[in-house]
Amino acid sequence: APTFWSADWAFERLSELAGELGLDDSEIGPTIRSGLRAGMAQPYTLAAARDPFAPASATQEAVAGADSTWRPVDLASGWDEPIEPERATLLRRADGVCLLYPGRTHSVYGESESGKSWVALILAAQVLAEAGTVLYIDHESDPGPIRARLRALGVTAEHANRLTYVRPDGPRDGAWEALLERAYTLAVIDGVSVAIATEGASSDSTDETARWLDAVPRTLESRTGAAVLTIDHVTKARDGRGRFAIGSQAKLNAISGAAYAARVETPFGRGQRGELILRITKDRPGGVRPHCSPAGEHGTQEAARIVLDATDPERIKVEVRVWSEQQSEDAESPFGVSEHPLSWRQVEIPLP
């Protein structure tokens, strides 16, 4: 204890403060004296902070164990063996080229109501039709509209048995761990900004976003083997928007597969036929870009045009077409600058 005050002085002063707070007199004395005795017997000691860039000690290396990811990897082993280029196998275009990689994390982002969720649902319908399994984590919609859209896309009750749908309204809990015990072909996280907010974090914070990306998309990728697709928004201000989703740069950095910007070329609704353009903004494995249009100003390339035909009231017909050589004047920008609608929110009669 400091030499300039005694235990008796400290007791008197703390008793006065406790009384001002309205604490019971019978509890004040024993509590304060007990605390003072423990503190004097074992006073706090300030430890020197460890330099985060200092080399690890022998003790720290021993604690790391055989599973440490900081142990060297032998790249020389199998150096001359042939390397198979990584191939995308999901979200198939009409020419057979696919846009998403198995077991990697991807993103589709655009303005509100720009058809991003439709891309996820079309992909889910493709996977389910081919006997795959889908986890759909929905932070944006509700079970009713999702069921209606999947049915309109041709998903049957038999297909739906391989679909795990979750509509969380709070942070992850024990049910999240149960989801990680399964294997999925595809895992969709619809509404990244909302998903981060439900964890009490902010998508504007690089650190908080990075922690969420590691805890959710990357964990899904590593634990379940799924191709993960995140659905995200772009900033409202078009000037200086570039090719990024709203918030932290960490979002694009975390993409281990491919990222796409979505925008509406032709709006559609009930009884209408519309078109959505996907432009690739990142392709880490490098297997998709060679099958896309020439690069534009932002380094993006048109990857596909998705046509949705709702002229049949019972069924929505979908075509995932090859990129068009007859691109509009604003095609080099991921989200465009022309006067035509950039989202289906501007359509008077939206689809269900």
CSV table of C-alpha atoms in Angstrom, one decimal:
chain,number,residue,atom,x,y,z
A,1,ALA,CA,0.0,0.0,0.0
A,2,PRO,CA,1.2,3.6,-0.6
A,3,THR,CA,3.1,5.1,2.3
A,4,PHE,CA,1.1,8.3,2.4
A,5,TRP,CA,-2.1,6.7,3.8
A,6,SER,CA,-2.8,4.0,6.3
A,7,ALA,CA,-5.3,1.2,6.3
A,8,ASP,CA,-7.4,3.1,8.9
A,9,TRP,CA,-7.5,6.2,6.7
A,10,ALA,CA,-8.5,4.1,3.7
A,11,PHE,CA,-11.2,2.4,5.8
A,12,GLU,CA,-12.7,5.7,6.9
A,13,ARG,CA,-12.7,7.2,3.4
A,14,LEU,CA,-14.2,4.1,1.8
A,15,SER,CA,-16.9,3.9,4.5
A,16,GLU,CA,-17.9,7.4,3.8
A,17,LEU,CA,-18.2,6.7,0.1
A,18,ALA,CA,-20.2,3.5,0.7
A,19,GLY,CA,-22.6,5.4,3.0
A,20,GLU,CA,-23.2,8.1,0.3
A,21,LEU,CA,-24.1,5.3,-2.1
A,22,GLY,CA,-26.7,4.0,0.4
A,23,LEU,CA,-25.0,0.7,1.3
A,24,ASP,CA,-26.0,-1.1,4.4
A,25,ASP,CA,-23.8,-0.3,7.4
A,26,SER,CA,-23.7,-3.9,8.5
A,27,GLU,CA,-22.0,-4.9,5.2
A,28,ILE,CA,-19.7,-1.9,4.7
A,29,GLY,CA,-17.1,-2.6,7.4
A,30,PRO,CA,-16.5,-6.4,6.9
A,31,THR,CA,-16.4,-6.0,3.1
A,32,ILE,CA,-13.8,-3.1,3.1
A,33,ARG,CA,-11.6,-4.7,5.8
A,34,SER,CA,-11.6,-8.0,4.0
A,35,GLY,CA,-10.6,-6.4,0.7
A,36,LEU,CA,-7.8,-4.3,2.4
A,37,ARG,CA,-6.4,-7.4,4.1
A,38,ALA,CA,-6.3,-9.4,0.8
A,39,GLY,CA,-4.8,-6.5,-1.1
A,40,MET,CA,-2.0,-5.8,1.4
A,41,ALA,CA,-1.2,-9.5,1.7
A,42,GLN,CA,-0.9,-9.9,-2.1
A,43,PRO,CA,-0.5,-6.5,-3.7
A,44,TYR,CA,-0.8,-6.1,-7.5
A,45,THR,CA,2.4,-6.2,-9.5
A,46,LEU,CA,2.7,-4.4,-12.8
A,47,ALA,CA,4.1,-6.8,-15.4
A,48,ALA,CA,6.1,-5.5,-18.3
A,49,ALA,CA,4.1,-5.6,-21.6
A,50,ARG,CA,5.4,-8.2,-24.1
A,51,ASP,CA,6.6,-6.9,-27.4
A,52,PRO,CA,4.2,-8.4,-29.9
A,53,PHE,CA,7.0,-8.5,-32.5
A,54,ALA,CA,9.6,-10.2,-30.2
A,55,PRO,CA,10.6,-13.8,-31.1
A,56,ALA,CA,8.7,-16.5,-29.3
A,57,SER,CA,10.4,-18.0,-26.2
A,58,ALA,CA,11.2,-21.7,-25.9
A,59,THR,CA,8.2,-22.1,-23.5
A,60,GLN,CA,5.8,-20.4,-26.0
A,61,GLU,CA,7.0,-22.7,-28.7
A,62,ALA,CA,6.4,-25.8,-26.5
A,63,VAL,CA,2.9,-24.6,-25.7
A,64,ALA,CA,2.2,-24.1,-29.5
A,65,GLY,CA,2.0,-27.8,-30.1
A,66,ALA,CA,2.0,-29.8,-33.3
A,67,ASP,CA,-1.2,-28.2,-34.5
A,68,SER,CA,0.2,-24.6,-34.7
A,69,THR,CA,-0.3,-23.0,-38.0
A,70,TRP,CA,3.0,-21.1,-37.5
A,71,ARG,CA,5.0,-24.3,-38.1
A,72,PRO,CA,6.9,-24.3,-41.5
A,73,VAL,CA,5.2,-26.1,-44.4
A,74,ASP,CA,7.4,-28.2,-46.7
A,75,LEU,CA,6.8,-26.7,-50.1
A,76,ALA,CA,9.6,-28.7,-51.7
A,77,SER,CA,7.8,-32.0,-51.2
A,78,GLY,CA,6.1,-32.9,-54.4
A,79,TRP,CA,7.5,-29.8,-56.1
A,80,ASP,CA,7.6,-31.3,-59.6
A,81,GLU,CA,4.1,-33.0,-59.4
A,82,PRO,CA,1.5,-31.7,-61.9
A,83,ILE,CA,-0.8,-29.0,-60.4
A,84,GLU,CA,-4.5,-29.1,-61.4
A,85,PRO,CA,-5.9,-25.6,-61.9
A,86,GLU,CA,-8.8,-24.9,-59.5
A,87,ARG,CA,-12.1,-25.1,-61.3
A,88,ALA,CA,-15.4,-23.4,-60.5
A,89,THR,CA,-18.3,-25.9,-60.3
A,90,LEU,CA,-21.3,-23.8,-59.1
A,91,LEU,CA,-23.7,-21.3,-60.7
A,92,ARG,CA,-23.5,-22.7,-64.2
A,93,ARG,CA,-23.9,-20.6,-67.3
A,94,ALA,CA,-25.6,-21.8,-70.4
A,95,ASP,CA,-22.2,-22.6,-72.0
A,96,GLY,CA,-21.2,-24.8,-69.1
A,97,VAL,CA,-18.8,-22.4,-67.4
A,98,CYS,CA,-19.4,-22.0,-63.7
A,99,LEU,CA,-18.8,-18.9,-61.5
A,100,LEU,CA,-18.3,-20.2,-57.9
A,101,TYR,CA,-15.6,-22.5,-56.5
A,102,PRO,CA,-16.4,-25.4,-54.2
A,103,GLY,CA,-15.2,-24.9,-50.6
A,104,ARG,CA,-14.4,-21.2,-51.0
A,105,THR,CA,-16.0,-18.0,-49.9
A,106,HIS,CA,-17.7,-15.7,-52.4
A,107,SER,CA,-19.7,-12.5,-52.5
A,108,VAL,CA,-22.5,-10.9,-54.6
A,109,TYR,CA,-23.2,-7.3,-53.8
A,110,GLY,CA,-25.1,-4.4,-55.2
A,111,GLU,CA,-27.8,-1.8,-54.5
A,112,SER,CA,-30.8,-2.7,-52.5
A,113,GLU,CA,-33.3,-4.8,-54.5
A,114,SER,CA,-30.7,-5.3,-57.3
A,115,GLY,CA,-31.4,-9.0,-57.5
A,116,LYS,CA,-28.6,-10.2,-55.2
A,117,SER,CA,-30.9,-12.6,-53.3
A,118,TRP,CA,-32.3,-13.9,-56.6
A,119,VAL,CA,-28.7,-14.9,-57.6
A,120,ALA,CA,-28.5,-16.9,-54.3
A,121,LEU,CA,-31.9,-18.5,-54.8
A,122,ILE,CA,-31.1,-19.4,-58.4
A,123,LEU,CA,-27.8,-21.0,-57.3
A,124,ALA,CA,-29.6,-22.8,-54.4
A,125,ALA,CA,-32.1,-24.2,-56.9
A,126,GLN,CA,-29.3,-25.5,-59.2
A,127,VAL,CA,-27.5,-27.2,-56.3
A,128,LEU,CA,-30.7,-28.8,-54.9
A,129,ALA,CA,-31.7,-30.0,-58.4
A,130,GLU,CA,-28.4,-31.8,-58.6
A,131,ALA,CA,-28.8,-33.6,-55.2
A,132,GLY,CA,-26.7,-31.1,-53.3
A,133,THR,CA,-27.3,-29.7,-49.8
A,134,VAL,CA,-27.9,-26.1,-49.0
A,135,LEU,CA,-27.7,-24.0,-45.8
A,136,TYR,CA,-29.5,-20.7,-46.2
A,137,ILE,CA,-28.9,-18.2,-43.4
A,138,ASP,CA,-31.4,-15.4,-44.0
A,139,HIS,CA,-31.0,-12.0,-42.3
A,140,GLU,CA,-33.0,-10.1,-44.9
A,141,SER,CA,-36.3,-11.9,-45.7
A,142,ASP,CA,-38.7,-14.4,-44.1
A,143,PRO,CA,-39.6,-18.1,-44.7
A,144,GLY,CA,-42.7,-17.3,-46.7
A,145,PRO,CA,-41.2,-15.3,-49.5
A,146,ILE,CA,-38.1,-17.6,-49.7
A,147,ARG,CA,-40.4,-20.7,-50.0
A,148,ALA,CA,-42.5,-18.9,-52.7
A,149,ARG,CA,-39.5,-17.9,-54.8
A,150,LEU,CA,-37.9,-21.3,-54.6
A,151,ARG,CA,-41.1,-23.0,-55.6
A,152,ALA,CA,-41.4,-20.6,-58.5
A,153,LEU,CA,-37.9,-21.6,-59.5
A,154,GLY,CA,-38.9,-25.2,-59.7
A,155,VAL,CA,-37.6,-26.5,-56.3
A,156,THR,CA,-39.8,-29.4,-55.2
A,157,ALA,CA,-40.6,-30.7,-51.7
A,158,GLU,CA,-38.2,-33.5,-52.2
A,159,HIS,CA,-35.4,-30.9,-53.0
A,160,ALA,CA,-36.4,-28.9,-50.0
A,161,ASN,CA,-35.6,-31.8,-47.7
A,162,ARG,CA,-31.9,-31.1,-48.5
A,163,LEU,CA,-32.3,-27.4,-47.6
A,164,THR,CA,-31.5,-26.1,-44.1
A,165,TYR,CA,-33.1,-22.7,-43.7
A,166,VAL,CA,-32.3,-20.4,-40.7
A,167,ARG,CA,-33.8,-17.0,-39.9
A,168,PRO,CA,-31.6,-15.8,-36.9
A,169,ASP,CA,-32.7,-12.8,-34.9
A,170,GLY,CA,-29.8,-12.6,-32.5
A,171,PRO,CA,-26.1,-13.6,-32.0
A,172,ARG,CA,-24.9,-17.1,-32.6
A,173,ASP,CA,-25.7,-19.7,-29.9
A,174,GLY,CA,-25.6,-23.4,-29.4
A,175,ALA,CA,-27.7,-24.0,-32.5
A,176,TRP,CA,-24.9,-22.5,-34.6
A,177,GLU,CA,-22.5,-25.2,-33.4
A,178,ALA,CA,-25.1,-27.8,-34.4
A,179,LEU,CA,-25.2,-26.4,-37.9
A,180,LEU,CA,-21.4,-26.8,-38.2
A,181,GLU,CA,-21.6,-30.5,-37.6
A,182,ARG,CA,-23.2,-31.0,-41.0
A,183,ALA,CA,-21.8,-31.0,-44.5
A,184,TYR,CA,-23.2,-28.6,-47.2
A,185,THR,CA,-22.6,-28.1,-50.9
A,186,LEU,CA,-23.6,-24.4,-50.6
A,187,ALA,CA,-24.0,-22.1,-47.6
A,188,VAL,CA,-25.7,-18.7,-48.2
A,189,ILE,CA,-25.5,-15.8,-45.8
A,190,ASP,CA,-28.0,-13.2,-47.0
A,191,GLY,CA,-27.5,-9.8,-45.4
A,192,VAL,CA,-23.9,-9.4,-44.3
A,193,SER,CA,-24.3,-6.0,-42.6
A,194,VAL,CA,-27.3,-7.2,-40.6
A,195,ALA,CA,-25.5,-10.4,-39.7
A,196,ILE,CA,-22.6,-8.4,-38.3
A,197,ALA,CA,-24.9,-6.1,-36.4
A,198,THR,CA,-26.7,-9.0,-34.7
A,199,GLU,CA,-23.3,-9.9,-33.2
A,200,GLY,CA,-23.1,-6.4,-31.7
A,201,ALA,CA,-20.4,-5.4,-34.2
A,202,SER,CA,-20.2,-2.8,-36.9
A,203,SER,CA,-19.4,-3.5,-40.6
A,204,ASP,CA,-17.7,-0.1,-40.7
A,205,SER,CA,-15.0,-1.4,-38.3
A,206,THR,CA,-12.2,-3.3,-40.0
A,207,ASP,CA,-11.3,-5.2,-36.8
A,208,GLU,CA,-14.9,-6.2,-36.0
A,209,THR,CA,-15.7,-7.2,-39.6
A,210,ALA,CA,-12.5,-9.3,-39.8
A,211,ARG,CA,-13.5,-11.1,-36.6
A,212,TRP,CA,-17.0,-11.8,-38.0
A,213,LEU,CA,-15.6,-13.0,-41.3
A,214,ASP,CA,-13.3,-15.4,-39.5
A,215,ALA,CA,-16.0,-16.6,-37.1
A,216,VAL,CA,-18.8,-17.2,-39.7
A,217,PRO,CA,-18.0,-17.4,-43.4
A,218,ARG,CA,-14.5,-18.9,-43.0
A,219,THR,CA,-15.7,-21.2,-40.2
A,220,LEU,CA,-18.5,-22.5,-42.5
A,221,GLU,CA,-16.0,-23.0,-45.3
A,222,SER,CA,-13.5,-24.9,-43.2
A,223,ARG,CA,-15.9,-26.9,-40.9
A,224,THR,CA,-18.6,-27.9,-43.5
A,225,GLY,CA,-16.7,-27.9,-46.8
A,226,ALA,CA,-19.3,-25.6,-48.3
A,227,ALA,CA,-19.0,-23.0,-51.0
A,228,VAL,CA,-20.0,-19.9,-49.1
A,229,LEU,CA,-21.9,-17.1,-50.8
A,230,THR,CA,-22.4,-13.8,-48.9
A,231,ILE,CA,-25.0,-11.3,-50.0
A,232,ASP,CA,-24.0,-7.7,-49.3
A,233,HIS,CA,-24.9,-4.1,-50.1
A,234,VAL,CA,-22.9,-1.2,-51.6
A,235,THR,CA,-22.8,2.4,-50.4
A,236,LYS,CA,-25.6,4.6,-51.4
A,237,ALA,CA,-23.3,7.3,-52.8
A,238,ARG,CA,-22.3,6.3,-56.3
A,239,ASP,CA,-19.4,8.7,-56.6
A,240,GLY,CA,-16.2,7.0,-55.6
A,241,ARG,CA,-18.0,3.7,-54.9
A,242,GLY,CA,-15.5,1.7,-56.9
A,243,ARG,CA,-15.9,-2.0,-56.8
A,244,PHE,CA,-16.5,-2.6,-53.1
A,245,ALA,CA,-19.3,-3.6,-50.8
A,246,ILE,CA,-20.4,-1.3,-48.1
A,247,GLY,CA,-18.2,-0.9,-45.0
A,248,SER,CA,-14.8,-2.4,-44.3
A,249,GLN,CA,-12.2,-3.3,-47.0
A,250,ALA,CA,-11.8,-6.5,-45.0
A,251,LYS,CA,-14.9,-7.9,-46.7
A,252,LEU,CA,-13.2,-8.1,-50.1
A,253,ASN,CA,-9.9,-9.2,-48.6
A,254,ALA,CA,-11.7,-12.2,-47.1
A,255,ILE,CA,-13.0,-13.6,-50.4
A,256,SER,CA,-11.1,-16.8,-51.1
A,257,GLY,CA,-13.2,-17.5,-54.3
A,258,ALA,CA,-14.8,-14.8,-56.5
A,259,ALA,CA,-16.8,-11.6,-55.9
A,260,TYR,CA,-19.5,-10.2,-58.2
A,261,ALA,CA,-21.2,-6.8,-58.5
A,262,ALA,CA,-24.9,-7.1,-59.4
A,263,ARG,CA,-27.1,-4.6,-61.2
A,264,VAL,CA,-30.3,-4.5,-63.1
A,265,GLU,CA,-30.1,-4.2,-66.9
A,266,THR,CA,-33.9,-4.6,-67.5
A,267,PRO,CA,-36.3,-4.6,-64.6
A,268,PHE,CA,-38.9,-7.3,-64.2
A,269,GLY,CA,-42.0,-8.1,-62.1
A,270,ARG,CA,-45.1,-10.2,-62.4
A,271,GLY,CA,-45.8,-11.0,-66.0
A,272,GLN,CA,-42.5,-9.4,-67.0
A,273,ARG,CA,-39.1,-10.5,-68.2
A,274,GLY,CA,-36.0,-8.9,-66.8
A,275,GLU,CA,-32.2,-9.1,-66.9
A,276,LEU,CA,-29.5,-8.9,-64.3
A,277,ILE,CA,-25.8,-8.4,-65.0
A,278,LEU,CA,-23.0,-9.9,-62.9
A,279,ARG,CA,-19.6,-8.3,-63.1
A,280,ILE,CA,-16.6,-10.1,-61.6
A,281,THR,CA,-14.6,-7.9,-59.3
A,282,LYS,CA,-12.3,-10.5,-57.7
A,283,ASP,CA,-11.2,-14.0,-58.7
A,284,ARG,CA,-8.6,-15.3,-56.3
A,285,PRO,CA,-8.1,-18.8,-57.9
A,286,GLY,CA,-8.2,-17.2,-61.4
A,287,GLY,CA,-10.3,-19.8,-63.1
A,288,VAL,CA,-13.3,-17.6,-64.0
A,289,ARG,CA,-11.9,-14.4,-65.4
A,290,PRO,CA,-10.6,-16.0,-68.7
A,291,HIS,CA,-14.2,-16.8,-69.5
A,292,CYS,CA,-15.5,-13.2,-69.0
A,293,SER,CA,-15.5,-10.0,-71.1
A,294,PRO,CA,-12.5,-7.7,-71.5
A,295,ALA,CA,-11.7,-5.8,-68.3
A,296,GLY,CA,-13.2,-2.3,-67.8
A,297,GLU,CA,-12.0,0.8,-66.1
A,298,HIS,CA,-12.3,-0.7,-62.5
A,299,GLY,CA,-10.7,-4.0,-63.6
A,300,THR,CA,-14.1,-5.7,-63.6
A,301,GLN,CA,-15.4,-7.9,-66.3
A,302,GLU,CA,-18.9,-8.9,-67.3
A,303,ALA,CA,-19.3,-12.6,-66.2
A,304,ALA,CA,-22.9,-13.4,-66.9
A,305,ARG,CA,-26.4,-12.1,-67.7
A,306,ILE,CA,-29.2,-13.7,-65.8
A,307,VAL,CA,-32.6,-13.5,-67.5
A,308,LEU,CA,-35.7,-14.1,-65.3
A,309,ASP,CA,-39.0,-14.6,-67.2
A,310,ALA,CA,-42.1,-14.3,-65.0
A,311,THR,CA,-44.6,-14.2,-67.9
A,312,ASP,CA,-45.9,-17.6,-66.7
A,313,PRO,CA,-47.8,-17.0,-63.4
A,314,GLU,CA,-46.8,-20.5,-62.1
A,315,ARG,CA,-43.1,-20.6,-62.9
A,316,ILE,CA,-40.1,-18.4,-63.3
A,317,LYS,CA,-37.9,-19.4,-66.1
A,318,VAL,CA,-34.2,-18.6,-65.6
A,319,GLU,CA,-31.3,-18.4,-68.1
A,320,VAL,CA,-27.7,-17.7,-66.9
A,321,ARG,CA,-26.3,-16.4,-70.2
A,322,VAL,CA,-22.7,-15.8,-71.3
A,323,TRP,CA,-21.6,-12.2,-71.1
A,324,SER,CA,-22.8,-10.0,-73.9
A,325,GLU,CA,-20.4,-8.5,-76.5
A,326,GLN,CA,-23.0,-5.7,-77.0
A,327,GLN,CA,-22.4,-4.1,-73.7
A,328,SER,CA,-24.0,-0.8,-72.8
A,329,GLU,CA,-21.9,2.4,-72.6
A,330,ASP,CA,-21.7,2.3,-68.8
A,331,ALA,CA,-20.7,-1.4,-68.8
A,332,GLU,CA,-17.2,-0.8,-67.5
A,333,SER,CA,-18.5,0.5,-64.2
A,334,PRO,CA,-19.6,-2.3,-61.9
A,335,PHE,CA,-22.9,-0.6,-61.1
A,336,GLY,CA,-23.4,1.6,-64.1
A,337,VAL,CA,-24.2,5.3,-64.5
A,338,SER,CA,-27.1,5.3,-66.9
A,339,GLU,CA,-30.7,6.3,-66.4
A,340,HIS,CA,-32.2,2.8,-66.5
A,341,PRO,CA,-33.2,1.3,-63.1
A,342,LEU,CA,-30.4,-0.2,-61.1
A,343,SER,CA,-32.7,-2.1,-58.7
A,344,TRP,CA,-36.1,-3.9,-58.9
A,345,ARG,CA,-37.3,-1.6,-56.1
A,346,GLN,CA,-38.1,0.8,-58.8
A,347,VAL,CA,-40.5,-1.7,-60.4
A,348,GLU,CA,-44.2,-1.0,-59.5
A,349,ILE,CA,-45.2,-4.8,-59.4
A,350,PRO,CA,-42.4,-6.8,-57.8
A,351,LEU,CA,-42.2,-10.6,-57.8
A,352,PRO,CA,-43.3,-12.4,-54.6
